């Protein structure tokens, strides 16, 4: 049995196939549209012919088309195989690229047009846990005070605004390792394909 | 050959199972019209989100009459364009996930060709050549359908599509969205001869409804748009002007192409007056095919029909598909 994990909310989509124990069996990074993602997924599943027992999809916030395509692909695949789908926040995926060394961290990501997406996380045994929902800030909008006090900064795109000092955290693991970690620690019981709600889309970013 | 068909190009989430011989085994449409009505038009982001929520259930329902469900179909047809990019992406990606999970082959089809081929589902013995008038919220086209792989656009709207004009005039008259059925209802009790509106006839089988819309706007300046009688009479006059314009151009196109069959398709083809008028005008000169209303508005059965034709002509798609929002109407 294998678990398929995909994050298409970023330009370089991450596709990972995990063993039952959570080891990365095969992974791909894809730039390009739905067609290229499909090609890489086909390739990935051919490389590891183990039956897929569930799919984990990053549900946003992130690229408008990427998030929707990834979710739709996951729903179609899960319905076709009769396996559950797991959804996880995309900023949580970013958080998992660094070791939870303790305390809190702020994840920042570009929302396009000078806007920012941010979410606070705190460290726990199960990795990073979100402290409240993600926030979308327009260009020039004041930063929330809680962001300024966050001890750690995860800023893979190097977009920290002036009010935040750089605290030196970058992607410590690759995206595939982060997705693997999430799949083994954070996935929960999964959702049948026909019970996915639209809440994922509330904070979809502005990269139209 | 039995195809599962998926349509998500605009605001209808639809799935169907269509079989060789032009048999519709099932056709399920979850309309979002109510959700968009309060905005007076389709909100693309809301539409894409609703497709995601509903598509799985709609497909499951479409598969219900098929023994073995997904194992009982031979392939999947999906709309690849034209349409709203986020909406198309949901349908195309979902179909690709489903295809990869099941090993079923996939064929991407042109939504507008689907509208035309709904006519095959209505009257399976219809064979090209014919001229088709395709009228919807986004298109007003006259096409010469010479053969399944030889389709020429004869004329199109230069500005608003007929369906769009219905929506805009409905708003001027204080009627709800979508405007087509609302104007139809209001016009029922109206006198179409009370206000004479222009019939905008352009050369080369083209259309322009923007001037007609402006004429309604000027007409209403001198009237009381809250008076139900005024609303009914303006609605009736406007509907008649649109229908007469469409039918006059269809007559000219059919004559120029020298065909003895005409098809009327697309959402606006569910308009009662348009159907009646076309049947009346062509009664002695050509065979008229107008699909029943549920096959005229967006549905997946028509996508299945287009999938059957495309897969038999060119086979299934070997390369992965991308959503093509700007796909040229009727392009192969
Ligand atoms: Zn349509």
Short mmCIF file of C-alpha atoms and ligand atoms in Angstrom, two decimals:
data_model
loop_
_atom_site.label_atom_id
_atom_site.label_comp_id
_atom_site.label_asym_id
_atom_site.label_seq_id
_atom_site.Cartn_x
_atom_site.Cartn_y
_atom_site.Cartn_z
CA UNK A 1 0.00 0.00 0.00
CA UNK A 2 1.12 3.55 -0.70
CA UNK A 3 -0.12 7.03 0.05
CA UNK A 4 -0.18 9.71 -2.62
CA UNK A 5 0.46 13.30 -1.53
CA UNK A 6 0.18 16.39 -3.68
CA UNK A 7 0.65 20.10 -3.18
CA UNK A 8 -0.28 22.01 -6.31
CA UNK A 9 -0.86 25.29 -4.44
CA UNK A 10 2.64 26.49 -5.36
CA UNK A 11 4.29 26.99 -8.75
CA UNK A 12 6.62 24.04 -8.25
CA UNK A 13 3.99 21.44 -7.40
CA UNK A 14 5.16 18.63 -5.14
CA UNK A 15 4.02 15.06 -5.79
CA UNK A 16 5.07 12.31 -3.41
CA UNK A 17 4.33 8.63 -3.08
CA UNK A 18 4.87 7.27 0.44
CA UNK A 19 5.18 3.77 1.82
CA UNK A 20 2.86 2.64 4.58
CA UNK A 21 5.57 3.55 7.09
CA UNK A 22 5.83 7.09 5.70
CA UNK A 23 9.06 6.69 3.72
CA UNK A 24 9.32 8.58 0.45
CA UNK A 25 9.17 5.98 -2.32
CA UNK A 26 9.13 8.37 -5.26
CA UNK A 27 8.67 12.12 -5.71
CA UNK A 28 8.36 14.69 -8.48
CA UNK A 29 8.43 18.46 -8.65
CA UNK A 30 6.35 19.94 -11.47
CA UNK A 31 6.18 23.36 -13.05
CA UNK A 32 3.43 23.88 -15.57
CA UNK A 33 -0.30 23.37 -15.85
CA UNK A 34 -2.73 20.55 -15.12
CA UNK A 35 -1.45 18.61 -18.12
CA UNK A 36 2.10 18.44 -16.74
CA UNK A 37 0.82 17.48 -13.29
CA UNK A 38 -1.19 14.67 -14.88
CA UNK A 39 1.84 13.47 -16.81
CA UNK A 40 4.01 13.43 -13.67
CA UNK A 41 1.33 11.67 -11.63
CA UNK A 42 0.99 9.00 -14.30
CA UNK A 43 4.76 8.62 -14.28
CA UNK A 44 4.87 8.46 -10.47
CA UNK A 45 2.18 5.79 -10.25
CA UNK A 46 3.88 3.74 -12.95
CA UNK A 47 7.21 3.94 -11.08
CA UNK A 48 5.63 2.51 -7.93
CA UNK A 49 2.82 0.15 -8.86
CA UNK A 50 1.66 -0.35 -5.23
CA UNK A 51 -2.07 0.23 -4.66
CA UNK A 52 -2.83 3.71 -3.32
CA UNK A 53 -4.73 3.59 -0.01
CA UNK A 54 -5.40 7.31 0.35
CA UNK A 55 -4.56 10.71 -1.10
CA UNK A 56 -3.52 13.84 0.77
CA UNK A 57 -4.02 17.17 -0.98
CA UNK A 58 -2.91 20.67 0.05
CA UNK A 59 -6.16 22.62 0.06
CA UNK A 60 -4.79 26.15 -0.09
CA UNK A 61 -4.29 29.01 0.39
CA UNK A 62 -2.27 29.33 -2.77
CA UNK A 63 -2.52 29.60 -6.53
CA UNK A 64 -6.13 29.93 -7.70
CA UNK A 65 -5.89 27.33 -10.44
CA UNK A 66 -3.34 25.14 -8.69
CA UNK A 67 -5.44 24.63 -5.57
CA UNK A 68 -8.58 23.88 -7.54
CA UNK A 69 -6.88 21.54 -9.97
CA UNK A 70 -5.13 19.62 -7.19
CA UNK A 71 -8.33 19.17 -5.21
CA UNK A 72 -10.32 18.19 -8.28
CA UNK A 73 -7.64 15.70 -9.33
CA UNK A 74 -7.61 14.22 -5.80
CA UNK A 75 -11.40 13.96 -5.72
CA UNK A 76 -11.54 12.24 -9.12
CA UNK A 77 -8.76 9.83 -8.21
CA UNK A 78 -10.27 8.97 -4.81
CA UNK A 79 -13.71 8.43 -6.32
CA UNK A 80 -12.22 6.20 -9.00
CA UNK A 81 -10.36 4.07 -6.48
CA UNK A 82 -12.86 4.34 -3.62
CA UNK A 83 -10.21 5.61 -1.18
CA UNK A 84 -10.44 8.55 1.25
CA UNK A 85 -9.02 12.02 0.61
CA UNK A 86 -7.19 14.02 3.28
CA UNK A 87 -6.92 17.78 3.11
CA UNK A 88 -4.23 19.88 4.75
CA UNK A 89 -3.57 23.62 4.78
CA UNK A 90 -0.87 24.75 2.34
CA UNK A 91 0.87 27.01 4.88
CA UNK A 92 1.12 24.00 7.17
CA UNK A 93 3.01 22.28 4.36
CA UNK A 94 5.46 25.19 4.32
CA UNK A 95 5.83 25.02 8.12
CA UNK A 96 6.72 21.36 7.90
CA UNK A 97 9.75 22.18 5.77
CA UNK A 98 11.56 23.15 9.00
CA UNK A 99 12.06 21.14 12.20
CA UNK A 100 9.71 22.20 14.95
CA UNK A 101 12.50 23.24 17.30
CA UNK A 102 10.09 24.61 19.88
CA UNK A 103 8.08 27.76 20.34
CA UNK A 104 6.21 29.49 17.55
CA UNK A 105 6.84 30.25 13.91
CA UNK A 106 5.21 32.51 11.39
CA UNK A 107 4.84 31.21 7.84
CA UNK A 108 4.76 33.82 5.10
CA UNK A 109 3.91 33.36 1.50
CA UNK A 110 3.21 35.76 -1.34
CA UNK A 111 -0.45 36.21 -2.21
CA UNK A 112 0.36 38.08 -5.43
CA UNK A 113 -0.09 41.81 -6.16
CA UNK A 114 2.12 42.71 -3.19
CA UNK A 115 -0.18 40.90 -0.76
CA UNK A 116 0.90 38.44 1.92
CA UNK A 117 -0.49 35.26 3.34
CA UNK A 118 0.58 34.45 6.87
CA UNK A 119 -0.23 31.92 9.54
CA UNK A 120 1.18 31.32 13.03
CA UNK A 121 2.14 27.82 14.11
CA UNK A 122 3.31 26.37 17.41
CA UNK A 123 5.51 23.32 17.85
CA UNK A 124 4.07 20.08 19.19
CA UNK A 125 4.87 16.37 19.11
CA UNK A 126 2.79 16.07 15.97
CA UNK A 127 4.84 18.75 14.19
CA UNK A 128 3.59 22.28 13.69
CA UNK A 129 0.04 23.10 14.77
CA UNK A 130 -1.75 26.17 13.47
CA UNK A 131 -2.54 28.92 15.99
CA UNK A 132 -5.63 30.38 14.35
CA UNK A 133 -6.49 30.69 10.66
CA UNK A 134 -4.29 32.08 7.91
CA UNK A 135 -4.58 35.79 7.16
CA UNK A 136 -4.49 37.58 3.88
CA UNK A 137 -2.94 41.05 3.93
CA UNK A 138 -3.22 43.40 0.99
CA UNK A 139 -0.23 45.43 -0.19
CA UNK A 140 0.61 48.16 2.33
CA UNK A 141 -1.74 46.79 5.00
CA UNK A 142 -0.42 46.85 8.61
CA UNK A 143 0.91 43.59 10.00
CA UNK A 144 -1.04 42.05 12.89
CA UNK A 145 0.84 42.59 16.23
CA UNK A 146 1.01 38.82 16.82
CA UNK A 147 3.05 38.41 13.65
CA UNK A 148 5.63 40.90 14.86
CA UNK A 149 6.10 38.97 18.11
CA UNK A 150 6.53 35.56 16.49
CA UNK A 151 9.89 34.07 17.43
CA UNK A 152 10.49 32.11 14.21
CA UNK A 153 10.01 33.10 10.59
CA UNK A 154 9.51 30.67 7.75
CA UNK A 155 9.78 32.68 4.59
CA UNK A 156 10.73 30.45 1.67
CA UNK A 157 10.11 33.19 -0.87
CA UNK A 158 12.16 35.86 0.95
CA UNK A 159 9.27 38.27 1.13
CA UNK A 160 9.43 39.34 4.81
CA UNK A 161 8.34 42.98 5.01
CA UNK A 162 10.35 45.61 6.90
CA UNK A 163 8.58 45.07 10.18
CA UNK A 164 9.86 41.52 10.50
CA UNK A 165 13.50 40.82 11.17
CA UNK A 166 14.87 37.79 9.39
CA UNK A 167 15.38 35.00 11.85
CA UNK A 168 17.19 32.73 9.54
CA UNK A 169 14.78 29.89 8.98
CA UNK A 170 14.63 28.55 5.46
CA UNK A 171 13.43 25.29 3.98
CA UNK A 172 15.40 22.76 6.02
CA UNK A 173 13.88 19.73 4.28
CA UNK A 174 12.62 19.46 0.77
CA UNK A 175 8.94 19.73 -0.03
CA UNK A 176 8.71 15.95 -0.41
CA UNK A 177 9.99 15.42 3.15
CA UNK A 178 7.54 18.01 4.47
CA UNK A 179 4.64 16.35 2.68
CA UNK A 180 5.75 12.94 3.95
CA UNK A 181 5.90 14.24 7.49
CA UNK A 182 2.42 15.72 7.18
CA UNK A 183 0.97 12.58 5.73
CA UNK A 184 2.19 10.52 8.65
CA UNK A 185 1.42 12.96 11.48
CA UNK A 186 -1.42 15.22 10.49
CA UNK A 187 -3.69 13.46 8.09
CA UNK A 188 -6.56 12.41 10.38
CA UNK A 189 -9.19 9.93 9.26
CA UNK A 190 -9.83 11.31 5.77
CA UNK A 191 -13.02 12.39 4.07
CA UNK A 192 -15.12 10.53 1.52
CA UNK A 193 -14.89 12.24 -1.89
CA UNK A 194 -18.46 13.52 -1.73
CA UNK A 195 -18.14 15.19 1.65
CA UNK A 196 -15.46 17.75 0.95
CA UNK A 197 -16.73 21.17 1.89
CA UNK A 198 -15.80 24.47 0.32
CA UNK A 199 -14.10 25.89 3.40
CA UNK A 200 -10.70 25.29 1.82
CA UNK A 201 -11.40 28.01 -0.68
CA UNK A 202 -12.13 30.79 1.78
CA UNK A 203 -8.53 31.86 1.89
CA UNK A 204 -7.35 30.96 -1.54
CA UNK A 205 -4.69 33.48 -2.47
CA UNK A 206 -4.82 36.14 -5.09
CA UNK A 207 -2.49 34.68 -7.75
CA UNK A 208 -5.12 34.74 -10.44
CA UNK B 1 -19.21 2.32 -26.59
CA UNK B 2 -20.45 3.90 -23.38
CA UNK B 3 -19.00 7.24 -22.22
CA UNK B 4 -19.18 8.99 -18.88
CA UNK B 5 -19.36 12.71 -19.76
CA UNK B 6 -18.47 15.66 -17.55
CA UNK B 7 -19.35 19.34 -18.09
CA UNK B 8 -18.21 22.22 -15.83
CA UNK B 9 -17.46 25.07 -18.25
CA UNK B 10 -19.77 27.63 -16.64
CA UNK B 11 -22.36 27.42 -13.88
CA UNK B 12 -23.90 23.98 -14.37
CA UNK B 13 -22.23 20.97 -12.79
CA UNK B 14 -23.24 18.10 -15.06
CA UNK B 15 -22.50 14.44 -15.73
CA UNK B 16 -24.13 11.95 -18.09
CA UNK B 17 -23.71 8.50 -19.54
CA UNK B 18 -24.17 8.34 -23.31
CA UNK B 19 -23.97 5.22 -25.44
CA UNK B 20 -23.25 4.52 -29.12
CA UNK B 21 -26.51 4.83 -31.02
CA UNK B 22 -27.04 8.25 -29.40
CA UNK B 23 -28.73 6.83 -26.33
CA UNK B 24 -28.68 8.95 -23.18
CA UNK B 25 -28.56 6.53 -20.25
CA UNK B 26 -28.51 9.31 -17.66
CA UNK B 27 -28.09 13.08 -17.53
CA UNK B 28 -27.68 14.89 -14.23
CA UNK B 29 -27.40 18.68 -13.97
CA UNK B 30 -26.84 20.54 -10.69
CA UNK B 31 -27.63 24.13 -11.57
CA UNK B 32 -25.96 26.95 -9.70
CA UNK B 33 -28.30 29.59 -11.14
CA UNK B 34 -29.82 30.37 -7.75
CA UNK B 35 -26.43 30.90 -6.12
CA UNK B 36 -25.42 33.40 -8.81
CA UNK B 37 -28.82 35.12 -9.11
CA UNK B 38 -28.11 37.53 -6.24
CA UNK B 39 -25.02 38.79 -8.09
CA UNK B 40 -26.90 39.25 -11.37
CA UNK B 41 -24.46 37.00 -13.25
CA UNK B 42 -22.05 34.10 -12.91
CA UNK B 43 -19.29 34.66 -10.30
CA UNK B 44 -16.39 32.57 -11.64
CA UNK B 45 -14.75 31.82 -8.29
CA UNK B 46 -18.02 30.76 -6.68
CA UNK B 47 -18.82 28.61 -9.71
CA UNK B 48 -15.48 26.76 -9.56
CA UNK B 49 -15.89 26.12 -5.83
CA UNK B 50 -19.41 24.78 -6.30
CA UNK B 51 -18.23 22.45 -9.09
CA UNK B 52 -15.69 20.99 -6.68
CA UNK B 53 -18.31 20.40 -4.04
CA UNK B 54 -20.89 18.84 -6.33
CA UNK B 55 -19.05 17.03 -9.09
CA UNK B 56 -18.41 13.79 -7.18
CA UNK B 57 -22.07 13.42 -6.23
CA UNK B 58 -23.32 14.37 -9.69
CA UNK B 59 -21.03 11.78 -11.34
CA UNK B 60 -22.11 9.09 -8.85
CA UNK B 61 -25.75 9.83 -9.67
CA UNK B 62 -25.10 9.70 -13.43
CA UNK B 63 -23.47 6.28 -13.00
CA UNK B 64 -26.40 4.84 -11.03
CA UNK B 65 -28.22 3.24 -14.01
CA UNK B 66 -24.97 1.70 -15.30
CA UNK B 67 -24.34 -1.88 -14.15
CA UNK B 68 -20.90 -1.96 -12.54
CA UNK B 69 -20.73 1.85 -12.23
CA UNK B 70 -17.37 3.11 -13.49
CA UNK B 71 -16.40 -0.42 -14.55
CA UNK B 72 -19.41 -0.39 -16.86
CA UNK B 73 -18.22 2.53 -19.03
CA UNK B 74 -15.58 2.49 -21.78
CA UNK B 75 -14.20 6.00 -21.51
CA UNK B 76 -14.59 9.53 -20.13
CA UNK B 77 -15.44 12.68 -22.11
CA UNK B 78 -14.83 16.08 -20.55
CA UNK B 79 -15.29 19.69 -21.69
CA UNK B 80 -11.82 21.18 -22.26
CA UNK B 81 -13.03 24.63 -23.46
CA UNK B 82 -14.17 27.26 -24.14
CA UNK B 83 -15.42 28.51 -20.76
CA UNK B 84 -14.36 29.92 -17.39
CA UNK B 85 -10.80 28.88 -16.61
CA UNK B 86 -11.32 27.88 -12.96
CA UNK B 87 -14.47 25.93 -13.81
CA UNK B 88 -12.86 24.09 -16.73
CA UNK B 89 -9.80 23.29 -14.60
CA UNK B 90 -11.99 21.55 -12.03
CA UNK B 91 -13.69 19.35 -14.64
CA UNK B 92 -10.51 18.53 -16.57
CA UNK B 93 -8.43 17.75 -13.45
CA UNK B 94 -11.22 15.70 -11.88
CA UNK B 95 -11.65 13.70 -15.10
CA UNK B 96 -7.89 13.10 -15.30
CA UNK B 97 -7.80 11.87 -11.69
CA UNK B 98 -10.72 9.57 -12.40
CA UNK B 99 -9.11 8.33 -15.62
CA UNK B 100 -5.78 7.62 -13.95
CA UNK B 101 -7.49 5.82 -11.07
CA UNK B 102 -9.57 3.58 -13.32
CA UNK B 103 -7.42 3.22 -16.42
CA UNK B 104 -10.29 4.57 -18.56
CA UNK B 105 -9.29 6.54 -21.67
CA UNK B 106 -10.15 10.24 -21.78
CA UNK B 107 -11.35 12.49 -24.56
CA UNK B 108 -11.46 16.30 -24.25
CA UNK B 109 -14.24 17.98 -26.23
CA UNK B 110 -15.27 21.43 -27.38
CA UNK B 111 -18.28 22.72 -25.43
CA UNK B 112 -19.73 24.50 -28.47
CA UNK B 113 -19.50 21.38 -30.62
CA UNK B 114 -21.37 19.68 -27.79
CA UNK B 115 -24.23 22.18 -28.15
CA UNK B 116 -24.52 21.39 -31.86
CA UNK B 117 -24.33 17.62 -31.38
CA UNK B 118 -27.15 17.69 -28.84
CA UNK B 119 -29.17 17.63 -32.07
CA UNK B 120 -27.91 14.06 -32.73
CA UNK B 121 -29.28 13.00 -29.36
CA UNK B 122 -32.63 14.57 -30.25
CA UNK B 123 -32.82 13.09 -33.77
CA UNK B 124 -30.14 10.39 -34.26
CA UNK B 125 -30.75 10.10 -38.02
CA UNK B 126 -29.66 13.72 -38.54
CA UNK B 127 -26.49 13.67 -40.67
CA UNK B 128 -24.42 16.62 -41.92
CA UNK B 129 -24.51 18.86 -43.86
CA UNK B 130 -26.66 21.36 -41.97
CA UNK B 131 -26.58 24.95 -40.78
CA UNK B 132 -26.78 25.49 -37.03
CA UNK B 133 -27.75 28.57 -35.08
CA UNK B 134 -26.10 28.30 -31.66
CA UNK B 135 -27.46 30.83 -29.17
CA UNK B 136 -26.45 31.02 -25.53
CA UNK B 137 -25.32 33.42 -22.82
CA UNK B 138 -21.85 33.59 -24.36
CA UNK B 139 -22.38 32.84 -28.06
CA UNK B 140 -24.58 33.71 -31.01
CA UNK B 141 -23.10 31.79 -33.92
CA UNK B 142 -24.17 30.57 -37.32
CA UNK B 143 -22.17 27.58 -38.45
CA UNK B 144 -22.02 25.46 -41.55
CA UNK B 145 -21.60 21.90 -40.30
CA UNK B 146 -20.49 20.20 -43.53
CA UNK B 147 -19.14 17.06 -41.85
CA UNK B 148 -18.01 16.08 -38.35
CA UNK B 149 -14.47 17.16 -39.23
CA UNK B 150 -15.41 20.12 -41.40
CA UNK B 151 -17.18 22.91 -39.54
CA UNK B 152 -17.08 26.54 -40.66
CA UNK B 153 -18.19 29.59 -38.72
CA UNK B 154 -20.45 31.64 -41.03
CA UNK B 155 -21.24 34.48 -38.66
CA UNK B 156 -21.22 35.47 -34.99
CA UNK B 157 -22.17 38.32 -32.72
CA UNK B 158 -19.99 41.41 -32.90
CA UNK B 159 -20.85 42.41 -29.32
CA UNK B 160 -23.37 40.92 -26.88
CA UNK B 161 -24.54 37.33 -27.25
CA UNK B 162 -28.33 36.94 -27.44
CA UNK B 163 -28.47 35.39 -23.95
CA UNK B 164 -26.40 38.26 -22.57
CA UNK B 165 -28.80 40.79 -24.13
CA UNK B 166 -31.72 38.98 -22.47
CA UNK B 167 -29.93 39.25 -19.09
CA UNK B 168 -29.17 42.95 -19.53
CA UNK B 169 -32.66 43.93 -20.70
CA UNK B 170 -34.18 41.85 -17.88
CA UNK B 171 -32.15 43.92 -15.42
CA UNK B 172 -33.42 47.17 -17.01
CA UNK B 173 -36.97 45.88 -16.56
CA UNK B 174 -36.37 44.97 -12.91
CA UNK B 175 -36.57 41.25 -13.69
CA UNK B 176 -34.38 38.56 -12.12
CA UNK B 177 -31.35 36.66 -13.45
CA UNK B 178 -31.15 34.62 -15.65
CA UNK B 179 -33.02 36.98 -17.94
CA UNK B 180 -34.18 34.60 -20.70
CA UNK B 181 -36.91 32.74 -18.81
CA UNK B 182 -37.90 35.94 -16.95
CA UNK B 183 -38.42 37.94 -20.16
CA UNK B 184 -40.28 34.99 -21.64
CA UNK B 185 -42.64 34.95 -18.68
CA UNK B 186 -43.21 38.72 -18.68
CA UNK B 187 -43.65 38.78 -22.47
CA UNK B 188 -46.40 36.17 -22.28
CA UNK B 189 -49.02 38.76 -21.40
CA UNK B 190 -47.45 41.60 -23.39
CA UNK B 191 -48.28 43.21 -26.73
CA UNK B 192 -45.19 42.89 -28.95
CA UNK B 193 -46.53 45.49 -31.38
CA UNK B 194 -46.88 48.34 -28.88
CA UNK B 195 -43.20 49.37 -28.95
CA UNK B 196 -41.39 48.77 -32.21
CA UNK B 197 -37.72 47.94 -31.66
CA UNK B 198 -35.02 47.67 -34.37
CA UNK B 199 -33.98 44.39 -36.04
CA UNK B 200 -30.19 44.72 -36.20
CA UNK B 201 -29.23 42.87 -39.39
CA UNK B 202 -25.52 42.90 -40.19
CA UNK B 203 -23.99 41.62 -43.44
CA UNK B 204 -22.23 38.21 -43.60
CA UNK B 205 -24.61 36.53 -41.16
CA UNK B 206 -23.24 38.47 -38.19
CA UNK B 207 -25.22 39.78 -35.23
CA UNK B 208 -25.13 42.85 -32.98
CA UNK B 209 -27.47 43.09 -30.01
CA UNK B 210 -25.83 46.01 -28.29
CA UNK B 211 -27.83 48.57 -30.34
CA UNK B 212 -31.08 46.80 -29.57
CA UNK B 213 -30.23 46.88 -25.87
CA UNK B 214 -29.54 50.63 -26.11
CA UNK B 215 -32.85 51.13 -27.93
CA UNK B 216 -34.63 49.51 -24.96
CA UNK B 217 -32.73 51.77 -22.59
CA UNK B 218 -33.86 54.92 -24.49
CA UNK B 219 -37.40 53.61 -24.82
CA UNK B 220 -37.64 53.08 -21.05
CA UNK B 221 -36.61 56.70 -20.34
CA UNK B 222 -40.00 57.87 -21.46
CA UNK B 223 -41.91 55.09 -19.67
CA UNK B 224 -42.66 53.89 -16.16
CA UNK B 225 -40.61 50.68 -15.74
CA UNK B 226 -42.54 49.80 -12.57
CA UNK B 227 -45.81 49.53 -14.53
CA UNK B 228 -46.36 45.77 -15.14
CA UNK B 229 -48.07 46.50 -18.45
CA UNK B 230 -45.06 48.49 -19.68
CA UNK B 231 -42.72 45.68 -18.55
CA UNK B 232 -44.81 43.06 -20.35
CA UNK B 233 -45.05 45.06 -23.59
CA UNK B 234 -41.36 46.02 -23.67
CA UNK B 235 -40.38 42.40 -22.88
CA UNK B 236 -42.63 41.15 -25.70
CA UNK B 237 -41.30 43.73 -28.16
CA UNK B 238 -37.69 42.96 -27.26
CA UNK B 239 -38.16 39.19 -27.45
CA UNK B 240 -39.79 39.50 -30.86
CA UNK B 241 -36.97 41.71 -32.15
CA UNK B 242 -34.32 39.21 -31.00
CA UNK B 243 -36.18 36.22 -32.40
CA UNK B 244 -36.88 37.86 -35.77
CA UNK B 245 -33.24 38.91 -36.07
CA UNK B 246 -31.99 35.40 -35.28
CA UNK B 247 -34.41 33.73 -37.66
CA UNK B 248 -33.76 36.17 -40.53
CA UNK B 249 -30.01 35.48 -40.33
CA UNK B 250 -30.59 31.73 -40.05
CA UNK B 251 -32.74 31.85 -43.20
CA UNK B 252 -30.08 33.79 -45.08
CA UNK B 253 -27.32 31.42 -43.92
CA UNK B 254 -29.26 28.27 -44.81
CA UNK B 255 -30.01 29.63 -48.25
CA UNK B 256 -26.42 30.67 -48.85
CA UNK B 257 -25.10 27.26 -47.73
CA UNK B 258 -27.70 25.48 -49.80
CA UNK B 259 -28.66 23.06 -47.04
CA UNK B 260 -32.00 21.38 -46.44
CA UNK B 261 -31.53 20.92 -42.68
CA UNK B 262 -31.21 23.49 -39.90
CA UNK B 263 -30.38 23.02 -36.22
CA UNK B 264 -31.05 25.45 -33.40
CA UNK B 265 -29.04 24.81 -30.23
CA UNK B 266 -27.73 26.47 -27.06
CA UNK B 267 -29.53 27.73 -23.97
CA UNK B 268 -31.57 30.39 -25.81
CA UNK B 269 -32.96 27.62 -28.08
CA UNK B 270 -35.19 26.67 -25.16
CA UNK B 271 -37.09 29.92 -25.84
CA UNK B 272 -40.60 29.00 -26.93
CA UNK B 273 -41.09 31.83 -29.43
CA UNK B 274 -37.75 31.12 -31.14
CA UNK B 275 -38.60 27.41 -31.51
CA UNK B 276 -42.07 28.17 -32.88
CA UNK B 277 -40.86 30.82 -35.30
CA UNK B 278 -38.06 28.66 -36.72
CA UNK B 279 -40.42 25.71 -37.23
CA UNK B 280 -42.96 27.96 -38.92
CA UNK B 281 -40.50 29.70 -41.27
CA UNK B 282 -38.75 26.53 -42.38
CA UNK B 283 -41.84 24.32 -42.49
CA UNK B 284 -41.80 23.97 -46.26
CA UNK B 285 -38.11 24.44 -47.03
CA UNK B 286 -35.96 22.49 -44.59
CA UNK B 287 -35.89 19.88 -41.87
CA UNK B 288 -35.68 21.60 -38.48
CA UNK B 289 -34.00 19.97 -35.48
CA UNK B 290 -34.27 21.73 -32.11
CA UNK B 291 -33.38 19.56 -29.11
CA UNK B 292 -35.72 19.52 -26.11
CA UNK B 293 -34.97 22.29 -23.59
CA UNK B 294 -32.86 20.14 -21.18
CA UNK B 295 -30.52 19.32 -24.09
CA UNK B 296 -30.28 23.01 -25.09
CA UNK B 297 -29.12 24.46 -21.79
CA UNK B 298 -25.68 23.31 -20.60
CA UNK B 299 -25.65 19.56 -19.91
CA UNK B 300 -23.21 16.67 -20.09
CA UNK B 301 -25.20 14.46 -22.47
CA UNK B 302 -24.18 16.80 -25.31
CA UNK B 303 -20.55 16.46 -24.17
CA UNK B 304 -21.00 12.69 -24.36
CA UNK B 305 -22.33 13.04 -27.92
CA UNK B 306 -19.34 15.18 -28.89
CA UNK B 307 -17.06 12.66 -27.14
CA UNK B 308 -18.51 9.80 -29.20
CA UNK B 309 -17.91 11.70 -32.43
CA UNK B 310 -14.42 12.90 -31.50
CA UNK B 311 -13.19 9.53 -30.19
CA UNK B 312 -14.47 7.76 -33.30
CA UNK B 313 -12.77 10.30 -35.58
CA UNK B 314 -9.46 10.78 -33.75
CA UNK B 315 -9.37 8.21 -30.98
CA UNK B 316 -9.00 9.08 -27.30
CA UNK B 317 -6.46 11.68 -26.15
CA UNK B 318 -3.03 10.19 -25.48
CA UNK B 319 -1.52 13.41 -24.15
CA UNK B 320 -2.71 14.87 -20.82
CA UNK B 321 -5.31 17.61 -21.20
CA UNK B 322 -5.23 21.22 -20.10
CA UNK B 323 -8.25 23.45 -19.60
CA UNK B 324 -8.46 25.74 -22.65
CA UNK B 325 -10.71 28.70 -21.71
CA UNK B 326 -10.01 30.45 -25.02
CA UNK B 327 -10.50 27.37 -27.20
CA UNK B 328 -11.98 28.53 -30.50
CA UNK B 329 -15.64 27.51 -30.72
CA UNK B 330 -16.18 24.33 -32.79
CA UNK B 331 -12.41 23.80 -33.19
CA UNK B 332 -11.54 20.11 -33.43
ZN1 LIG C 1 -23.10 26.38 -23.23
#
